[in-house]
Every structure is written in structure tokens, then in C-alpha cells.
Amino acid sequence: MSATTWILDPPREDGKPGKYFTWAELTTTSTGLLNVPATSDRTNLRLVCKYILDPLREALGPIRVTSGFRSLAVNTKVGGSKTSAHMRGCAADVKSYRGDFTTWHIARQVDHLRLPFDQCIVYEGGWVHLGISTGRTRKQFLYKPRRGGYEKLTLERIWDIERF
């Protein structure tokens, strides 16, 4: 485990958090609850875009953010972890925008591109959680089956498996 040194570019003139993603994509929720990130959360979301989402978009083509920042109320309503990185703006859940590639393709790209992730969790439900850490980076690849629990993934399994 090592700490990642984050370098944040000045805010973009177009106001977007990254090259390809909007604030709405990173903060929209279907819960109907207020979901406004604090300044520090917005900074973290910009880091997620720069170091994770934008490189993945360039490598894979369109990806859709299904969950980005979550306020405490939103996180509670959706049943998120009490320590969820989403609540700090340090995570995004993604999937293929048009169904052009699988969740396993996303996980393989995270490895192939050597992205500075903390957690990459492949969910059997068809999305991938991608988180960064503002402290030590664990570089965890995990799999979350519908039946519950988490399974540690080896790089060999990520590159060999093809499901979903």
C-alpha cells in the first residue's frame, strides 16, 4: 500500500469536473433527496474524473455514472456503507453506456491503464465501483455477488473471467 500524490488542475473554463463528465452526472440521485457536495467533495470528484473516469472514457468509449457523490441522507436511503467513499466524493459507480463492454472489461482496463484506484468492485448487478483514497491506496479488486459478501479478486481471475 502506498499513498498517491494527487495533482489537481485549475478548474475548467467550461465548469465541468472533467473532460467528459458533468456535475449533474456525478450528483444526480433518484431518491428525491438533496444531494449537494461540499467544496472538498467537489475537489475529490474532480480527482476521480481526472485520474479514473476520464482515462477510462478515453480507453473504452462512453461510460455511464450510475452513482457518484452521495449525501449522508442519499447514502442511507440507497443502503450504502456507513463509510462509503461516495459520501466524500471519492467514488463513482459506472457501467457501459450502450452495453458495448462488460463490467469485466472495465476492471481489466483499470489494471491495464494502471489507474491509481483504491477499490475496484465488480458488482454482479452489472456495474463497477471505482474509488480513490486520499490516504493509503489499497489497490483492491473485489467481486460482489448478489447473494452478499465480497470476494477478493486476483488479476488472473479478472483477465480470465467473462461473465455478464
Short mmCIF file of N, CA and C in Angstrom, two decimals:
data_model
loop_
_atom_site.label_atom_id
_atom_site.label_comp_id
_atom_site.label_asym_id
_atom_site.label_seq_id
_atom_site.Cartn_x
_atom_site.Cartn_y
_atom_site.Cartn_z
N MET A 1 0.83 -1.18 0.00
CA MET A 1 0.00 0.00 0.00
C MET A 1 0.88 1.24 0.00
N SER A 2 0.47 2.21 -0.79
CA SER A 2 1.21 3.45 -0.84
C SER A 2 0.23 4.60 -0.97
N ALA A 3 0.70 5.78 -0.63
CA ALA A 3 -0.12 6.97 -0.78
C ALA A 3 0.07 7.51 -2.19
N THR A 4 -0.99 8.00 -2.78
CA THR A 4 -0.94 8.59 -4.10
C THR A 4 -0.82 10.09 -3.96
N THR A 5 0.04 10.70 -4.77
CA THR A 5 0.15 12.14 -4.79
C THR A 5 -0.79 12.66 -5.86
N TRP A 6 -1.80 13.40 -5.43
CA TRP A 6 -2.80 13.93 -6.35
C TRP A 6 -2.41 15.32 -6.78
N ILE A 7 -2.46 15.57 -8.08
CA ILE A 7 -2.22 16.90 -8.62
C ILE A 7 -3.50 17.33 -9.31
N LEU A 8 -4.09 18.39 -8.83
CA LEU A 8 -5.36 18.85 -9.38
C LEU A 8 -5.13 20.05 -10.28
N ASP A 9 -5.62 19.96 -11.50
CA ASP A 9 -5.54 21.07 -12.44
C ASP A 9 -6.46 22.20 -11.97
N PRO A 10 -6.22 23.42 -12.46
CA PRO A 10 -7.15 24.50 -12.14
C PRO A 10 -8.55 24.14 -12.66
N PRO A 11 -9.59 24.73 -12.08
CA PRO A 11 -10.95 24.44 -12.57
C PRO A 11 -11.05 24.71 -14.07
N ARG A 12 -11.83 23.90 -14.74
CA ARG A 12 -12.01 24.03 -16.18
C ARG A 12 -12.85 25.27 -16.50
N GLU A 13 -12.55 25.89 -17.62
CA GLU A 13 -13.31 27.08 -18.03
C GLU A 13 -14.77 26.74 -18.31
N ASP A 14 -15.03 25.50 -18.74
CA ASP A 14 -16.42 25.11 -19.03
C ASP A 14 -17.18 24.71 -17.76
N GLY A 15 -16.50 24.72 -16.61
CA GLY A 15 -17.15 24.43 -15.35
C GLY A 15 -17.34 22.95 -15.05
N LYS A 16 -16.97 22.07 -15.99
CA LYS A 16 -17.15 20.63 -15.76
C LYS A 16 -16.06 20.10 -14.84
N PRO A 17 -16.36 19.00 -14.12
CA PRO A 17 -15.35 18.42 -13.23
C PRO A 17 -14.24 17.67 -13.96
N GLY A 18 -14.49 17.27 -15.20
CA GLY A 18 -13.50 16.56 -16.01
C GLY A 18 -13.79 16.81 -17.48
N LYS A 19 -13.02 16.15 -18.33
CA LYS A 19 -13.19 16.33 -19.77
C LYS A 19 -14.55 15.88 -20.27
N TYR A 20 -15.05 14.77 -19.74
CA TYR A 20 -16.22 14.13 -20.31
C TYR A 20 -17.45 14.10 -19.42
N PHE A 21 -17.33 14.50 -18.18
CA PHE A 21 -18.42 14.32 -17.23
C PHE A 21 -18.88 15.66 -16.67
N THR A 22 -20.17 15.73 -16.35
CA THR A 22 -20.76 16.94 -15.80
C THR A 22 -21.03 16.76 -14.31
N TRP A 23 -21.26 17.89 -13.63
CA TRP A 23 -21.60 17.81 -12.22
C TRP A 23 -22.91 17.04 -12.03
N ALA A 24 -23.84 17.24 -12.96
CA ALA A 24 -25.13 16.53 -12.85
C ALA A 24 -24.93 15.03 -12.89
N GLU A 25 -24.05 14.54 -13.76
CA GLU A 25 -23.80 13.10 -13.85
C GLU A 25 -23.23 12.55 -12.55
N LEU A 26 -22.47 13.36 -11.85
CA LEU A 26 -21.79 12.91 -10.64
C LEU A 26 -22.60 13.13 -9.37
N THR A 27 -23.73 13.83 -9.47
CA THR A 27 -24.50 14.13 -8.26
C THR A 27 -25.98 13.78 -8.35
N THR A 28 -26.45 13.37 -9.52
CA THR A 28 -27.88 13.06 -9.68
C THR A 28 -28.24 11.80 -8.90
N THR A 29 -29.39 11.86 -8.26
CA THR A 29 -29.89 10.72 -7.50
C THR A 29 -31.37 10.54 -7.79
N SER A 30 -31.82 9.32 -7.74
CA SER A 30 -33.25 9.05 -7.98
C SER A 30 -34.04 9.03 -6.67
N THR A 31 -33.40 9.39 -5.57
CA THR A 31 -34.06 9.31 -4.27
C THR A 31 -34.99 10.50 -4.00
N GLY A 32 -34.80 11.60 -4.73
CA GLY A 32 -35.58 12.80 -4.47
C GLY A 32 -35.02 13.63 -3.32
N LEU A 33 -33.91 13.19 -2.74
CA LEU A 33 -33.28 13.89 -1.62
C LEU A 33 -32.23 14.89 -2.11
N LEU A 34 -32.00 15.92 -1.32
CA LEU A 34 -30.96 16.90 -1.62
C LEU A 34 -29.61 16.20 -1.64
N ASN A 35 -28.80 16.51 -2.65
CA ASN A 35 -27.53 15.81 -2.82
C ASN A 35 -26.48 16.80 -3.33
N VAL A 36 -26.04 17.71 -2.46
CA VAL A 36 -25.13 18.78 -2.83
C VAL A 36 -23.77 18.55 -2.17
N PRO A 37 -22.72 18.33 -2.98
CA PRO A 37 -21.40 18.10 -2.40
C PRO A 37 -20.77 19.37 -1.86
N ALA A 38 -20.06 19.25 -0.74
CA ALA A 38 -19.29 20.35 -0.18
C ALA A 38 -18.08 20.61 -1.09
N THR A 39 -17.39 21.70 -0.85
CA THR A 39 -16.23 22.06 -1.67
C THR A 39 -15.20 20.94 -1.70
N SER A 40 -14.91 20.32 -0.55
CA SER A 40 -13.91 19.24 -0.51
C SER A 40 -14.40 18.02 -1.30
N ASP A 41 -15.70 17.75 -1.27
CA ASP A 41 -16.26 16.64 -2.04
C ASP A 41 -16.14 16.91 -3.54
N ARG A 42 -16.37 18.17 -3.94
CA ARG A 42 -16.24 18.55 -5.35
C ARG A 42 -14.79 18.41 -5.81
N THR A 43 -13.85 18.76 -4.94
CA THR A 43 -12.44 18.58 -5.26
C THR A 43 -12.14 17.10 -5.50
N ASN A 44 -12.65 16.25 -4.62
CA ASN A 44 -12.45 14.80 -4.78
C ASN A 44 -13.08 14.28 -6.06
N LEU A 45 -14.27 14.77 -6.40
CA LEU A 45 -14.92 14.35 -7.65
C LEU A 45 -14.09 14.75 -8.87
N ARG A 46 -13.46 15.92 -8.80
CA ARG A 46 -12.57 16.33 -9.90
C ARG A 46 -11.39 15.37 -10.02
N LEU A 47 -10.86 14.91 -8.87
CA LEU A 47 -9.77 13.94 -8.90
C LEU A 47 -10.23 12.61 -9.48
N VAL A 48 -11.42 12.16 -9.12
CA VAL A 48 -11.98 10.92 -9.66
C VAL A 48 -12.09 11.04 -11.18
N CYS A 49 -12.54 12.18 -11.66
CA CYS A 49 -12.64 12.38 -13.11
C CYS A 49 -11.26 12.34 -13.77
N LYS A 50 -10.33 13.12 -13.23
CA LYS A 50 -9.01 13.23 -13.85
C LYS A 50 -8.25 11.90 -13.88
N TYR A 51 -8.29 11.19 -12.77
CA TYR A 51 -7.43 10.00 -12.65
C TYR A 51 -8.13 8.68 -12.96
N ILE A 52 -9.46 8.64 -12.94
CA ILE A 52 -10.17 7.38 -13.14
C ILE A 52 -11.14 7.47 -14.33
N LEU A 53 -12.13 8.34 -14.23
CA LEU A 53 -13.21 8.35 -15.22
C LEU A 53 -12.77 8.82 -16.60
N ASP A 54 -12.05 9.92 -16.68
CA ASP A 54 -11.62 10.41 -17.99
C ASP A 54 -10.71 9.41 -18.72
N PRO A 55 -9.69 8.83 -18.04
CA PRO A 55 -8.87 7.83 -18.73
C PRO A 55 -9.68 6.61 -19.18
N LEU A 56 -10.65 6.17 -18.36
CA LEU A 56 -11.49 5.04 -18.76
C LEU A 56 -12.34 5.40 -19.97
N ARG A 57 -12.88 6.60 -19.99
CA ARG A 57 -13.69 7.05 -21.13
C ARG A 57 -12.85 7.07 -22.40
N GLU A 58 -11.61 7.52 -22.30
CA GLU A 58 -10.73 7.56 -23.47
C GLU A 58 -10.38 6.16 -23.95
N ALA A 59 -10.26 5.23 -23.04
CA ALA A 59 -9.89 3.85 -23.41
C ALA A 59 -11.08 3.03 -23.91
N LEU A 60 -12.24 3.21 -23.31
CA LEU A 60 -13.39 2.35 -23.58
C LEU A 60 -14.49 2.98 -24.42
N GLY A 61 -14.53 4.28 -24.46
CA GLY A 61 -15.67 4.95 -25.06
C GLY A 61 -16.66 5.31 -23.97
N PRO A 62 -17.91 5.61 -24.34
CA PRO A 62 -18.86 6.12 -23.35
C PRO A 62 -19.09 5.18 -22.17
N ILE A 63 -18.97 5.76 -20.99
CA ILE A 63 -19.34 5.05 -19.76
C ILE A 63 -20.35 5.93 -19.03
N ARG A 64 -21.24 5.27 -18.31
CA ARG A 64 -22.30 5.98 -17.60
C ARG A 64 -22.06 5.88 -16.10
N VAL A 65 -22.13 7.01 -15.43
CA VAL A 65 -22.02 7.04 -13.97
C VAL A 65 -23.41 6.76 -13.41
N THR A 66 -23.54 5.66 -12.68
CA THR A 66 -24.83 5.32 -12.08
C THR A 66 -24.95 5.86 -10.66
N SER A 67 -23.82 6.17 -10.03
CA SER A 67 -23.82 6.78 -8.71
C SER A 67 -22.47 7.44 -8.50
N GLY A 68 -22.49 8.71 -8.14
CA GLY A 68 -21.27 9.44 -7.82
C GLY A 68 -21.33 9.88 -6.38
N PHE A 69 -21.32 11.20 -6.17
CA PHE A 69 -21.42 11.72 -4.81
C PHE A 69 -22.77 11.35 -4.20
N ARG A 70 -22.72 11.01 -2.91
CA ARG A 70 -23.95 10.76 -2.14
C ARG A 70 -23.88 11.50 -0.82
N SER A 71 -24.89 12.32 -0.55
CA SER A 71 -25.01 12.92 0.77
C SER A 71 -25.27 11.79 1.77
N LEU A 72 -25.15 12.09 3.04
CA LEU A 72 -25.44 11.07 4.06
C LEU A 72 -26.86 10.54 3.91
N ALA A 73 -27.81 11.44 3.68
CA ALA A 73 -29.21 11.03 3.54
C ALA A 73 -29.40 10.12 2.31
N VAL A 74 -28.79 10.49 1.20
CA VAL A 74 -28.90 9.67 -0.02
C VAL A 74 -28.24 8.32 0.21
N ASN A 75 -27.05 8.33 0.78
CA ASN A 75 -26.33 7.08 1.03
C ASN A 75 -27.14 6.15 1.94
N THR A 76 -27.74 6.70 2.96
CA THR A 76 -28.58 5.91 3.88
C THR A 76 -29.78 5.33 3.13
N LYS A 77 -30.43 6.16 2.32
CA LYS A 77 -31.63 5.72 1.59
C LYS A 77 -31.31 4.58 0.61
N VAL A 78 -30.14 4.62 -0.04
CA VAL A 78 -29.80 3.58 -1.01
C VAL A 78 -29.12 2.37 -0.37
N GLY A 79 -28.93 2.42 0.95
CA GLY A 79 -28.33 1.28 1.65
C GLY A 79 -26.82 1.19 1.49
N GLY A 80 -26.16 2.33 1.28
CA GLY A 80 -24.72 2.34 1.13
C GLY A 80 -23.99 2.10 2.45
N SER A 81 -22.73 1.74 2.34
CA SER A 81 -21.90 1.52 3.52
C SER A 81 -21.82 2.81 4.34
N LYS A 82 -21.75 2.66 5.66
CA LYS A 82 -21.64 3.82 6.54
C LYS A 82 -20.32 4.56 6.36
N THR A 83 -19.35 3.90 5.74
CA THR A 83 -18.05 4.54 5.48
C THR A 83 -17.83 4.74 3.98
N SER A 84 -18.89 4.79 3.22
CA SER A 84 -18.80 4.87 1.75
C SER A 84 -17.96 6.03 1.26
N ALA A 85 -17.07 5.73 0.33
CA ALA A 85 -16.26 6.76 -0.32
C ALA A 85 -17.14 7.71 -1.14
N HIS A 86 -18.32 7.27 -1.52
CA HIS A 86 -19.25 8.14 -2.26
C HIS A 86 -19.58 9.40 -1.45
N MET A 87 -19.64 9.28 -0.12
CA MET A 87 -20.02 10.41 0.72
C MET A 87 -18.93 11.48 0.81
N ARG A 88 -17.73 11.15 0.36
CA ARG A 88 -16.63 12.12 0.32
C ARG A 88 -16.31 12.54 -1.11
N GLY A 89 -17.09 12.06 -2.07
CA GLY A 89 -16.82 12.37 -3.48
C GLY A 89 -15.64 11.59 -4.02
N CYS A 90 -15.28 10.50 -3.36
CA CYS A 90 -14.11 9.71 -3.75
C CYS A 90 -14.46 8.45 -4.53
N ALA A 91 -15.68 8.33 -5.05
CA ALA A 91 -16.05 7.12 -5.76
C ALA A 91 -17.14 7.40 -6.80
N ALA A 92 -17.15 6.54 -7.78
CA ALA A 92 -18.22 6.56 -8.79
C ALA A 92 -18.50 5.12 -9.19
N ASP A 93 -19.76 4.81 -9.39
CA ASP A 93 -20.17 3.52 -9.93
C ASP A 93 -20.45 3.74 -11.41
N VAL A 94 -19.91 2.85 -12.25
CA VAL A 94 -20.02 3.03 -13.70
C VAL A 94 -20.43 1.74 -14.39
N LYS A 95 -20.92 1.92 -15.60
CA LYS A 95 -21.21 0.79 -16.48
C LYS A 95 -21.09 1.29 -17.91
N SER A 96 -21.12 0.37 -18.85
CA SER A 96 -21.09 0.74 -20.26
C SER A 96 -22.32 1.56 -20.59
N TYR A 97 -22.15 2.63 -21.33
CA TYR A 97 -23.26 3.49 -21.67
C TYR A 97 -24.25 2.81 -22.60
N ARG A 98 -23.72 2.09 -23.58
CA ARG A 98 -24.58 1.43 -24.57
C ARG A 98 -24.53 -0.09 -24.50
N GLY A 99 -23.87 -0.64 -23.52
CA GLY A 99 -23.75 -2.08 -23.44
C GLY A 99 -22.67 -2.66 -24.35
N ASP A 100 -21.72 -1.81 -24.75
CA ASP A 100 -20.65 -2.22 -25.68
C ASP A 100 -19.60 -3.11 -25.02
N PHE A 101 -19.50 -3.09 -23.69
CA PHE A 101 -18.49 -3.87 -22.99
C PHE A 101 -19.04 -4.26 -21.62
N THR A 102 -18.39 -5.22 -21.01
CA THR A 102 -18.86 -5.76 -19.74
C THR A 102 -18.16 -5.09 -18.55
N THR A 103 -18.66 -5.41 -17.37
CA THR A 103 -18.02 -4.93 -16.15
C THR A 103 -16.59 -5.46 -16.05
N TRP A 104 -16.38 -6.66 -16.56
CA TRP A 104 -15.03 -7.24 -16.52
C TRP A 104 -14.08 -6.48 -17.43
N HIS A 105 -14.58 -5.96 -18.56
CA HIS A 105 -13.75 -5.11 -19.42
C HIS A 105 -13.31 -3.86 -18.67
N ILE A 106 -14.21 -3.29 -17.89
CA ILE A 106 -13.87 -2.10 -17.11
C ILE A 106 -12.76 -2.44 -16.11
N ALA A 107 -12.93 -3.53 -15.37
CA ALA A 107 -11.91 -3.93 -14.38
C ALA A 107 -10.57 -4.19 -15.05
N ARG A 108 -10.59 -4.83 -16.21
CA ARG A 108 -9.33 -5.09 -16.93
C ARG A 108 -8.67 -3.79 -17.36
N GLN A 109 -9.47 -2.81 -17.78
CA GLN A 109 -8.90 -1.52 -18.18
C GLN A 109 -8.29 -0.79 -16.99
N VAL A 110 -8.92 -0.89 -15.83
CA VAL A 110 -8.37 -0.28 -14.63
C VAL A 110 -6.96 -0.83 -14.38
N ASP A 111 -6.80 -2.14 -14.53
CA ASP A 111 -5.49 -2.75 -14.37
C ASP A 111 -4.56 -2.35 -15.51
N HIS A 112 -5.02 -2.51 -16.74
CA HIS A 112 -4.19 -2.23 -17.93
C HIS A 112 -3.66 -0.79 -17.93
N LEU A 113 -4.51 0.16 -17.57
CA LEU A 113 -4.12 1.57 -17.58
C LEU A 113 -3.35 1.97 -16.32
N ARG A 114 -3.24 1.04 -15.37
CA ARG A 114 -2.55 1.30 -14.11
C ARG A 114 -3.10 2.54 -13.40
N LEU A 115 -4.43 2.59 -13.33
CA LEU A 115 -5.09 3.72 -12.69
C LEU A 115 -4.85 3.69 -11.18
N PRO A 116 -4.75 4.85 -10.56
CA PRO A 116 -4.45 4.92 -9.11
C PRO A 116 -5.70 4.76 -8.25
N PHE A 117 -6.32 3.61 -8.34
CA PHE A 117 -7.57 3.36 -7.62
C PHE A 117 -7.31 2.80 -6.23
N ASP A 118 -8.29 2.95 -5.37
CA ASP A 118 -8.25 2.33 -4.05
C ASP A 118 -9.03 1.02 -4.09
N GLN A 119 -10.27 1.09 -4.61
CA GLN A 119 -11.09 -0.11 -4.76
C GLN A 119 -11.73 -0.14 -6.14
N CYS A 120 -11.73 -1.32 -6.71
CA CYS A 120 -12.46 -1.61 -7.95
C CYS A 120 -13.31 -2.83 -7.62
N ILE A 121 -14.63 -2.59 -7.50
CA ILE A 121 -15.54 -3.66 -7.12
C ILE A 121 -16.47 -3.96 -8.27
N VAL A 122 -16.42 -5.18 -8.78
CA VAL A 122 -17.31 -5.62 -9.85
C VAL A 122 -18.57 -6.19 -9.19
N TYR A 123 -19.70 -5.56 -9.46
CA TYR A 123 -20.98 -6.00 -8.90
C TYR A 123 -21.70 -6.90 -9.89
N GLU A 124 -22.22 -8.01 -9.39
CA GLU A 124 -22.97 -8.93 -10.24
C GLU A 124 -24.16 -8.24 -10.88
N GLY A 125 -24.65 -7.17 -10.28
CA GLY A 125 -25.78 -6.43 -10.83
C GLY A 125 -25.45 -5.66 -12.10
N GLY A 126 -24.18 -5.61 -12.50
CA GLY A 126 -23.83 -5.01 -13.77
C GLY A 126 -23.17 -3.64 -13.72
N TRP A 127 -22.54 -3.28 -12.62
CA TRP A 127 -21.80 -2.03 -12.57
C TRP A 127 -20.50 -2.26 -11.81
N VAL A 128 -19.61 -1.26 -11.89
CA VAL A 128 -18.31 -1.33 -11.23
C VAL A 128 -18.15 -0.10 -10.35
N HIS A 129 -17.79 -0.33 -9.09
CA HIS A 129 -17.49 0.74 -8.15
C HIS A 129 -16.00 1.06 -8.30
N LEU A 130 -15.70 2.33 -8.51
CA LEU A 130 -14.31 2.78 -8.63
C LEU A 130 -14.06 3.86 -7.61
N GLY A 131 -13.17 3.60 -6.68
CA GLY A 131 -12.90 4.55 -5.61
C GLY A 131 -11.44 4.93 -5.55
N ILE A 132 -11.21 6.16 -5.10
CA ILE A 132 -9.85 6.62 -4.82
C ILE A 132 -9.73 6.83 -3.32
N SER A 133 -8.50 7.00 -2.85
CA SER A 133 -8.26 7.25 -1.43
C SER A 133 -7.44 8.50 -1.29
N THR A 134 -7.76 9.31 -0.31
CA THR A 134 -6.94 10.48 -0.02
C THR A 134 -5.82 10.12 0.96
N GLY A 135 -5.78 8.86 1.35
CA GLY A 135 -4.70 8.37 2.22
C GLY A 135 -3.98 7.24 1.50
N ARG A 136 -3.81 6.13 2.19
CA ARG A 136 -3.17 4.97 1.59
C ARG A 136 -4.08 4.31 0.57
N THR A 137 -3.50 3.88 -0.53
CA THR A 137 -4.25 3.23 -1.61
C THR A 137 -4.09 1.72 -1.48
N ARG A 138 -5.22 1.01 -1.36
CA ARG A 138 -5.20 -0.44 -1.15
C ARG A 138 -5.08 -1.23 -2.44
N LYS A 139 -5.50 -0.67 -3.56
CA LYS A 139 -5.49 -1.37 -4.86
C LYS A 139 -6.26 -2.69 -4.76
N GLN A 140 -7.46 -2.65 -4.19
CA GLN A 140 -8.28 -3.84 -4.02
C GLN A 140 -9.18 -4.07 -5.23
N PHE A 141 -9.10 -5.28 -5.75
CA PHE A 141 -10.07 -5.74 -6.73
C PHE A 141 -11.00 -6.70 -5.99
N LEU A 142 -12.30 -6.40 -6.01
CA LEU A 142 -13.28 -7.23 -5.32
C LEU A 142 -14.44 -7.57 -6.25
N TYR A 143 -15.14 -8.64 -5.90
CA TYR A 143 -16.34 -9.04 -6.62
C TYR A 143 -17.48 -9.13 -5.61
N LYS A 144 -18.64 -8.58 -5.96
CA LYS A 144 -19.80 -8.58 -5.07
C LYS A 144 -20.94 -9.33 -5.73
N PRO A 145 -21.12 -10.62 -5.38
CA PRO A 145 -22.26 -11.36 -5.92
C PRO A 145 -23.57 -10.89 -5.29
N ARG A 146 -24.67 -11.15 -5.94
CA ARG A 146 -25.99 -10.75 -5.43
C ARG A 146 -26.29 -11.38 -4.07
N ARG A 147 -25.78 -12.57 -3.84
CA ARG A 147 -26.10 -13.28 -2.59
C ARG A 147 -25.44 -12.65 -1.37
N GLY A 148 -24.55 -11.69 -1.58
CA GLY A 148 -23.92 -11.00 -0.46
C GLY A 148 -22.46 -11.33 -0.30
N GLY A 149 -21.80 -10.56 0.53
CA GLY A 149 -20.38 -10.73 0.79
C GLY A 149 -19.53 -10.19 -0.35
N TYR A 150 -18.26 -10.15 -0.10
CA TYR A 150 -17.29 -9.69 -1.10
C TYR A 150 -16.23 -10.76 -1.27
N GLU A 151 -15.80 -10.96 -2.49
CA GLU A 151 -14.72 -11.90 -2.79
C GLU A 151 -13.53 -11.12 -3.33
N LYS A 152 -12.34 -11.40 -2.80
CA LYS A 152 -11.14 -10.78 -3.34
C LYS A 152 -10.87 -11.36 -4.73
N LEU A 153 -10.49 -10.50 -5.64
CA LEU A 153 -10.18 -10.93 -7.00
C LEU A 153 -8.68 -10.84 -7.23
N THR A 154 -8.14 -11.85 -7.89
CA THR A 154 -6.76 -11.78 -8.34
C THR A 154 -6.75 -11.20 -9.74
N LEU A 155 -5.63 -10.68 -10.15
CA LEU A 155 -5.52 -10.16 -11.52
C LEU A 155 -5.76 -11.28 -12.53
N GLU A 156 -5.32 -12.49 -12.21
CA GLU A 156 -5.53 -13.61 -13.12
C GLU A 156 -7.02 -13.85 -13.36
N ARG A 157 -7.81 -13.78 -12.29
CA ARG A 157 -9.25 -14.01 -12.45
C ARG A 157 -9.89 -12.89 -13.26
N ILE A 158 -9.47 -11.66 -13.01
CA ILE A 158 -10.03 -10.53 -13.76
C ILE A 158 -9.77 -10.70 -15.25
N TRP A 159 -8.60 -11.17 -15.59
CA TRP A 159 -8.25 -11.29 -17.01
C TRP A 159 -8.82 -12.56 -17.64
N ASP A 160 -9.14 -13.58 -16.82
CA ASP A 160 -9.65 -14.84 -17.36
C ASP A 160 -11.16 -14.93 -17.42
N ILE A 161 -11.83 -14.28 -16.51
CA ILE A 161 -13.28 -14.46 -16.38
C ILE A 161 -14.03 -13.63 -17.42
N GLU A 162 -15.15 -14.14 -17.83
CA GLU A 162 -16.04 -13.37 -18.70
C GLU A 162 -17.47 -13.71 -18.35
N ARG A 163 -18.05 -12.85 -17.52
CA ARG A 163 -19.45 -13.00 -17.16
C ARG A 163 -20.12 -11.67 -17.36
N PHE A 164 -21.42 -11.70 -17.36
CA PHE A 164 -22.26 -10.52 -17.51
C PHE A 164 -22.13 -9.98 -18.91
#
